[in-house]
Amino acid sequence: MLNCKKLGVIGAGKMGRALIVGALQSGLLAPTQILLSRRRLAALEPIQQQYGVEITTDNTLLLAQCDLILIAVKPQNFDELWAETQEHFNSNHLVISVAAGVTTQSIEGSLGLELEVARAMPNTPALIGRGMSAFCLGRHAGTALAEQCVQLFSTVGKVVQVEEILMDAVTAVSGSGPAYLFLMAEAMQSGAEKLGLSREMSETLVQQTLLGAATLLAESADSAATLRQNVTSPGGTTAAALEVLSGGQFERLMESALVAARDRASELGKD
Ligand SMILES: NC(=O)c1ccc[n+]([C@@H]2O[C@H](COP(=O)([O-])OP(=O)(O)OC[C@H]3O[C@@H](n4cnc5c(N)ncnc54)[C@H](OP(=O)(O)O)[C@@H]3O)[C@@H](O)[C@H]2O)c1
């Protein structure tokens, strides 16, 4: 069980919900140990009915009842959130934020308290328990909060601890990463259709190929480069395709995409 009296989730949207579902399904928390908030009550009621957790639209009530606070609102909602809640935080609250780009220092500064803050970056495969999360600790946070992060994010996949300076890079790689694969799937599917395969057949071929390749990468002792070489005979079909991708500067494009995502994460925290 997670070592907390009650977990309060401020912003029970996609990510907040994924995390509480993981915590409930793994038995890390009982439904009575979870209080969820968002502004629209109608969106909270189905979660209450399904999981038996408590719900509220009142963040100040949540802060009065909970010791571990998970903030899962969008970065652009932080000013409004602080205006409503600032005076209701105290230095005994343990805070975990999953908002992209928002630093632990800015959270500590906005609250004007020496409280324990952790910042985490999960990704959407957390919705199916296959997430990749990274977290870092603020300057007042101790090993107990680190352990709570490990326990909480392990319920929805893998978790690693990093220095905060690397959080925007992590955001670019694993936070936004699923979208890169989805774009590749879209491109492969549309290319497959142009080669004469039906839409349904294209989707099946692409989905199973990406799933199989990702699983092979995770389970094999070989690196991505070795696995790629293993399917690339000189002068063969894969070599012909990879020549087009590399000639089109695929690697450079990916590098630039990661830099753009990293820089945007950093800007979001300053907005
Ligand atoms: N989705 C991802 O892949 C992903 C990955 C890593 C990190 N994150 C981070 O996770 C956070 C949430 O993302 P998401 O995709 O879950 O977005 P989302 O589905 O829009 O969830 C955000 C929720 O916050 C609620 N909210 C906004 N202001 C609030 C307030 N003052 N008090 C209480 N609730 C409030 C919104 O509901 P109401 O409008 O009903 O209030 C909404 O349900 C973001 O900061 C994002 O950077 C997301």
Short mmCIF file of C-alpha atoms and ligand atoms in Angstrom, two decimals:
data_model
loop_
_atom_site.label_atom_id
_atom_site.label_comp_id
_atom_site.label_asym_id
_atom_site.label_seq_id
_atom_site.Cartn_x
_atom_site.Cartn_y
_atom_site.Cartn_z
CA MET A 1 0.00 0.00 0.00
CA LEU A 2 1.09 3.56 -0.67
CA ASN A 3 2.27 5.28 2.48
CA CYS A 4 -0.28 8.10 2.55
CA LYS A 5 -3.53 8.87 4.29
CA LYS A 6 -5.35 10.03 1.19
CA LEU A 7 -4.36 10.83 -2.40
CA GLY A 8 -6.01 13.93 -3.84
CA VAL A 9 -5.93 14.21 -7.63
CA ILE A 10 -6.43 17.78 -8.85
CA GLY A 11 -7.39 17.51 -12.54
CA ALA A 12 -8.87 14.06 -13.00
CA GLY A 13 -8.61 14.07 -16.80
CA LYS A 14 -6.94 11.44 -18.98
CA MET A 15 -3.65 11.20 -17.10
CA GLY A 16 -5.05 11.71 -13.59
CA ARG A 17 -7.61 9.01 -14.23
CA ALA A 18 -5.06 6.58 -15.74
CA LEU A 19 -2.92 6.89 -12.62
CA ILE A 20 -5.74 6.27 -10.16
CA VAL A 21 -6.97 3.30 -12.19
CA GLY A 22 -3.44 1.85 -12.00
CA ALA A 23 -3.23 2.50 -8.26
CA LEU A 24 -6.64 0.89 -7.65
CA GLN A 25 -6.12 -2.13 -9.91
CA SER A 26 -2.74 -2.90 -8.36
CA GLY A 27 -4.15 -2.57 -4.84
CA LEU A 28 -1.74 0.28 -4.07
CA LEU A 29 -4.67 2.37 -2.82
CA ALA A 30 -8.21 1.58 -1.70
CA PRO A 31 -11.06 3.61 -3.28
CA THR A 32 -11.66 5.34 0.07
CA GLN A 33 -8.08 6.67 -0.06
CA ILE A 34 -8.71 8.60 -3.28
CA LEU A 35 -10.39 11.98 -3.77
CA LEU A 36 -10.62 13.33 -7.32
CA SER A 37 -11.34 16.85 -8.42
CA ARG A 38 -12.09 18.68 -11.63
CA ARG A 39 -14.34 21.62 -12.36
CA ARG A 40 -17.10 19.69 -14.12
CA LEU A 41 -18.94 17.43 -11.68
CA ALA A 42 -20.73 15.61 -14.51
CA ALA A 43 -17.37 14.36 -15.79
CA LEU A 44 -16.41 13.05 -12.33
CA GLU A 45 -19.60 11.13 -11.57
CA PRO A 46 -18.97 8.19 -13.96
CA ILE A 47 -15.53 7.65 -12.38
CA GLN A 48 -17.11 7.63 -8.93
CA GLN A 49 -19.71 5.12 -10.06
CA GLN A 50 -17.16 2.85 -11.70
CA TYR A 51 -14.42 2.89 -9.08
CA GLY A 52 -16.12 3.96 -5.83
CA VAL A 53 -13.67 6.82 -5.27
CA GLU A 54 -14.65 10.14 -3.72
CA ILE A 55 -15.11 13.20 -5.94
CA THR A 56 -15.33 16.95 -5.49
CA THR A 57 -15.20 20.17 -7.49
CA ASP A 58 -13.73 21.96 -4.47
CA ASN A 59 -9.93 21.90 -4.48
CA THR A 60 -9.74 23.54 -1.06
CA LEU A 61 -11.74 20.67 0.44
CA LEU A 62 -9.41 18.22 -1.32
CA LEU A 63 -6.38 19.96 0.19
CA ALA A 64 -7.94 19.83 3.66
CA GLN A 65 -8.54 16.07 3.40
CA CYS A 66 -5.50 14.77 1.51
CA ASP A 67 -1.81 14.55 2.36
CA LEU A 68 -0.50 13.40 -1.04
CA ILE A 69 -1.54 15.74 -3.87
CA LEU A 70 -1.26 14.76 -7.52
CA ILE A 71 -1.60 17.79 -9.80
CA ALA A 72 -2.70 16.72 -13.29
CA VAL A 73 -4.15 19.93 -14.78
CA LYS A 74 -2.69 21.40 -17.98
CA PRO A 75 0.20 23.87 -17.54
CA GLN A 76 -2.03 26.73 -18.76
CA ASN A 77 -4.46 26.07 -15.87
CA PHE A 78 -1.85 26.58 -13.15
CA ASP A 79 -2.43 30.33 -12.59
CA GLU A 80 -6.13 29.74 -12.01
CA LEU A 81 -5.33 26.77 -9.76
CA TRP A 82 -2.89 28.73 -7.60
CA ALA A 83 -5.32 31.63 -7.28
CA GLU A 84 -7.89 29.22 -5.87
CA THR A 85 -5.68 27.00 -3.72
CA GLN A 86 -2.48 28.82 -2.76
CA GLU A 87 -3.58 29.59 0.80
CA HIS A 88 -4.83 26.06 1.36
CA PHE A 89 -1.55 24.25 0.80
CA ASN A 90 0.69 23.67 3.82
CA SER A 91 4.21 22.36 4.23
CA ASN A 92 2.95 18.88 5.20
CA HIS A 93 1.43 18.33 1.77
CA LEU A 94 3.47 16.10 -0.52
CA VAL A 95 2.99 17.27 -4.11
CA ILE A 96 3.50 15.36 -7.35
CA SER A 97 2.89 17.30 -10.57
CA VAL A 98 2.69 15.69 -14.00
CA ALA A 99 2.35 18.97 -15.89
CA ALA A 100 4.76 19.27 -18.82
CA GLY A 101 7.38 21.95 -18.33
CA VAL A 102 6.28 23.19 -14.89
CA THR A 103 9.36 23.04 -12.65
CA THR A 104 9.44 22.04 -8.99
CA GLN A 105 11.01 25.43 -8.29
CA SER A 106 8.08 27.27 -9.86
CA ILE A 107 5.61 25.18 -7.83
CA GLU A 108 7.53 25.84 -4.60
CA GLY A 109 7.73 29.53 -5.54
CA SER A 110 4.02 29.84 -6.40
CA LEU A 111 3.07 28.25 -3.09
CA GLY A 112 5.70 30.15 -1.09
CA LEU A 113 6.30 27.09 1.06
CA GLU A 114 9.19 24.76 1.79
CA LEU A 115 7.18 21.71 0.83
CA GLU A 116 8.14 18.43 -0.79
CA VAL A 117 7.49 18.53 -4.54
CA ALA A 118 8.13 15.93 -7.23
CA ARG A 119 7.62 16.45 -10.95
CA ALA A 120 6.81 13.48 -13.16
CA MET A 121 6.35 12.84 -16.85
CA PRO A 122 4.25 9.78 -17.69
CA ASN A 123 3.00 8.99 -21.21
CA THR A 124 -0.30 7.82 -22.70
CA PRO A 125 0.48 4.06 -22.80
CA ALA A 126 -0.03 4.47 -19.02
CA LEU A 127 -3.72 4.18 -19.98
CA ILE A 128 -3.09 0.47 -20.66
CA GLY A 129 -0.47 -0.09 -17.96
CA ARG A 130 2.44 0.15 -20.44
CA GLY A 131 3.55 3.69 -19.64
CA MET A 132 7.04 5.09 -19.33
CA SER A 133 7.36 7.65 -16.56
CA ALA A 134 10.28 9.67 -15.28
CA PHE A 135 10.29 11.82 -12.17
CA CYS A 136 12.60 14.22 -10.38
CA LEU A 137 12.56 15.69 -6.90
CA GLY A 138 12.40 19.33 -5.81
CA ARG A 139 14.92 20.67 -3.33
CA HIS A 140 12.89 19.90 -0.18
CA ALA A 141 11.76 16.43 -1.26
CA GLY A 142 13.17 13.33 0.40
CA THR A 143 13.48 9.64 -0.31
CA ALA A 144 9.97 8.90 1.03
CA LEU A 145 8.39 11.00 -1.77
CA ALA A 146 10.74 9.35 -4.29
CA GLU A 147 9.50 5.95 -3.09
CA GLN A 148 5.87 7.10 -3.42
CA CYS A 149 6.56 8.21 -7.01
CA VAL A 150 8.16 4.84 -7.81
CA GLN A 151 5.18 2.98 -6.30
CA LEU A 152 2.53 5.14 -7.97
CA PHE A 153 4.02 5.26 -11.49
CA SER A 154 5.04 1.57 -11.39
CA THR A 155 1.33 0.72 -11.37
CA VAL A 156 1.06 2.06 -14.94
CA GLY A 157 4.37 0.85 -16.39
CA LYS A 158 8.07 1.56 -15.92
CA VAL A 159 9.51 4.46 -13.94
CA VAL A 160 12.94 6.07 -13.66
CA GLN A 161 14.29 8.94 -11.57
CA VAL A 162 16.26 11.70 -13.34
CA GLU A 163 17.77 15.07 -12.51
CA GLU A 164 15.30 17.90 -13.13
CA ILE A 165 17.51 19.45 -15.81
CA LEU A 166 16.69 16.40 -17.97
CA MET A 167 12.90 16.50 -17.53
CA ASP A 168 12.23 18.51 -20.70
CA ALA A 169 14.38 16.05 -22.66
CA VAL A 170 12.42 13.14 -21.16
CA THR A 171 9.21 14.95 -22.14
CA ALA A 172 10.47 15.14 -25.74
CA VAL A 173 11.46 11.46 -25.85
CA SER A 174 8.94 9.42 -23.86
CA GLY A 175 6.24 12.00 -23.03
CA SER A 176 5.58 12.95 -26.66
CA GLY A 177 7.16 9.76 -28.07
CA PRO A 178 3.94 7.76 -28.57
CA ALA A 179 2.79 10.40 -31.08
CA TYR A 180 5.91 9.81 -33.22
CA LEU A 181 5.06 6.13 -33.49
CA PHE A 182 1.40 6.91 -34.23
CA LEU A 183 2.52 9.25 -37.05
CA MET A 184 4.74 6.50 -38.40
CA ALA A 185 1.80 4.07 -38.22
CA GLU A 186 -0.40 6.53 -40.13
CA ALA A 187 2.29 7.01 -42.78
CA MET A 188 2.90 3.26 -43.13
CA GLN A 189 -0.83 2.55 -43.37
CA SER A 190 -1.41 5.17 -46.01
CA GLY A 191 1.67 3.96 -47.95
CA ALA A 192 0.38 0.37 -47.71
CA GLU A 193 -2.98 1.41 -49.16
CA LYS A 194 -1.21 3.13 -52.06
CA LEU A 195 0.52 -0.21 -52.74
CA GLY A 196 -2.94 -1.77 -53.22
CA LEU A 197 -3.64 -3.26 -49.78
CA SER A 198 -7.07 -2.70 -48.24
CA ARG A 199 -7.41 -0.28 -45.30
CA GLU A 200 -8.22 -3.13 -42.93
CA MET A 201 -5.29 -5.22 -44.12
CA SER A 202 -2.94 -2.23 -43.93
CA GLU A 203 -3.96 -1.53 -40.32
CA THR A 204 -3.48 -5.16 -39.30
CA LEU A 205 -0.07 -5.42 -40.97
CA VAL A 206 1.17 -2.14 -39.50
CA GLN A 207 -0.20 -2.63 -35.96
CA GLN A 208 1.20 -6.13 -35.55
CA THR A 209 4.53 -5.14 -37.13
CA LEU A 210 5.00 -2.20 -34.75
CA LEU A 211 3.84 -4.24 -31.75
CA GLY A 212 6.14 -7.13 -32.66
CA ALA A 213 9.12 -4.87 -33.36
CA ALA A 214 8.64 -2.88 -30.12
CA THR A 215 8.32 -6.09 -28.10
CA LEU A 216 11.40 -7.58 -29.80
CA LEU A 217 13.34 -4.40 -29.02
CA ALA A 218 12.27 -4.54 -25.36
CA GLU A 219 12.89 -8.25 -24.91
CA SER A 220 15.99 -8.84 -27.02
CA ALA A 221 19.50 -8.33 -25.62
CA ASP A 222 20.44 -6.75 -28.97
CA SER A 223 20.45 -2.99 -29.56
CA ALA A 224 18.07 -1.25 -31.97
CA ALA A 225 20.96 -0.90 -34.43
CA THR A 226 21.73 -4.64 -34.35
CA LEU A 227 18.06 -5.57 -34.74
CA ARG A 228 17.84 -3.22 -37.73
CA GLN A 229 20.98 -4.71 -39.28
CA ASN A 230 19.54 -8.20 -38.72
CA VAL A 231 16.64 -7.43 -41.08
CA THR A 232 18.73 -5.55 -43.63
CA SER A 233 20.49 -7.75 -46.15
CA PRO A 234 22.79 -5.80 -48.47
CA GLY A 235 20.93 -5.05 -51.68
CA GLY A 236 17.66 -6.37 -50.23
CA THR A 237 14.19 -4.88 -49.81
CA THR A 238 14.73 -3.37 -46.33
CA ALA A 239 18.01 -1.81 -47.48
CA ALA A 240 16.14 -0.16 -50.36
CA ALA A 241 13.56 1.31 -47.96
CA LEU A 242 16.12 2.44 -45.36
CA GLU A 243 18.16 4.15 -48.06
CA VAL A 244 15.11 6.29 -48.88
CA LEU A 245 14.50 7.06 -45.17
CA SER A 246 18.13 7.93 -44.42
CA GLY A 247 18.45 9.82 -47.72
CA GLY A 248 15.41 11.83 -46.59
CA GLN A 249 17.37 12.58 -43.42
CA PHE A 250 15.11 10.58 -41.12
CA GLU A 251 17.64 10.60 -38.27
CA ARG A 252 18.22 14.37 -38.58
CA LEU A 253 14.46 15.00 -38.69
CA MET A 254 13.94 12.94 -35.52
CA GLU A 255 16.74 14.80 -33.77
CA SER A 256 15.19 18.16 -34.75
CA ALA A 257 11.75 16.97 -33.65
CA LEU A 258 13.10 16.03 -30.21
CA VAL A 259 14.84 19.41 -29.85
CA ALA A 260 11.59 21.21 -30.81
CA ALA A 261 9.59 19.20 -28.24
CA ARG A 262 12.24 19.74 -25.54
CA ASP A 263 12.29 23.52 -26.19
CA ARG A 264 8.49 23.73 -26.22
CA ALA A 265 8.33 21.89 -22.86
CA SER A 266 10.73 24.44 -21.45
CA GLU A 267 8.66 27.36 -22.86
CA LEU A 268 5.39 25.91 -21.49
CA GLY A 269 6.77 26.05 -17.97
CA LYS A 270 7.52 29.77 -18.44
CA ASP A 271 4.15 30.79 -19.99
N1 LIG B 1 -1.76 13.11 -21.95
C1 LIG B 1 -0.44 12.90 -21.97
O1 LIG B 1 0.13 12.23 -22.82
C2 LIG B 1 0.40 13.45 -20.87
C3 LIG B 1 1.67 12.89 -20.67
C4 LIG B 1 2.43 13.38 -19.62
C5 LIG B 1 1.97 14.43 -18.85
N2 LIG B 1 0.78 14.97 -19.11
C6 LIG B 1 0.36 16.12 -18.31
O2 LIG B 1 -0.79 15.74 -17.60
C7 LIG B 1 -1.59 16.90 -17.41
C8 LIG B 1 -3.01 16.56 -17.79
O3 LIG B 1 -3.04 16.16 -19.13
P1 LIG B 1 -4.28 15.33 -19.69
O4 LIG B 1 -3.89 14.85 -21.03
O5 LIG B 1 -4.74 14.37 -18.65
O6 LIG B 1 -5.33 16.54 -19.85
P2 LIG B 1 -6.89 16.53 -19.58
O7 LIG B 1 -7.48 15.22 -19.96
O8 LIG B 1 -7.42 17.78 -20.21
O9 LIG B 1 -6.98 16.66 -18.00
C9 LIG B 1 -6.79 17.87 -17.31
C10 LIG B 1 -7.96 18.03 -16.36
O10 LIG B 1 -7.75 19.13 -15.50
C11 LIG B 1 -9.04 19.58 -15.11
N3 LIG B 1 -8.87 20.93 -14.55
C12 LIG B 1 -8.52 22.07 -15.18
N4 LIG B 1 -8.46 23.08 -14.30
C13 LIG B 1 -8.76 22.55 -13.08
C14 LIG B 1 -8.84 23.08 -11.77
N5 LIG B 1 -8.61 24.39 -11.51
N6 LIG B 1 -9.16 22.25 -10.75
C15 LIG B 1 -9.40 20.93 -10.98
N7 LIG B 1 -9.34 20.38 -12.20
C16 LIG B 1 -9.02 21.18 -13.24
C17 LIG B 1 -9.87 19.50 -16.38
O11 LIG B 1 -11.22 19.19 -16.12
P3 LIG B 1 -12.35 20.35 -15.98
O12 LIG B 1 -12.30 21.15 -17.24
O13 LIG B 1 -13.61 19.57 -15.75
O14 LIG B 1 -11.92 21.10 -14.79
C18 LIG B 1 -9.27 18.26 -17.07
O15 LIG B 1 -10.05 17.12 -16.86
C19 LIG B 1 -0.99 18.02 -18.26
O16 LIG B 1 -0.33 18.94 -17.42
C20 LIG B 1 -0.02 17.32 -19.15
O17 LIG B 1 1.13 18.13 -19.40
C21 LIG B 1 -0.05 14.49 -20.08
#
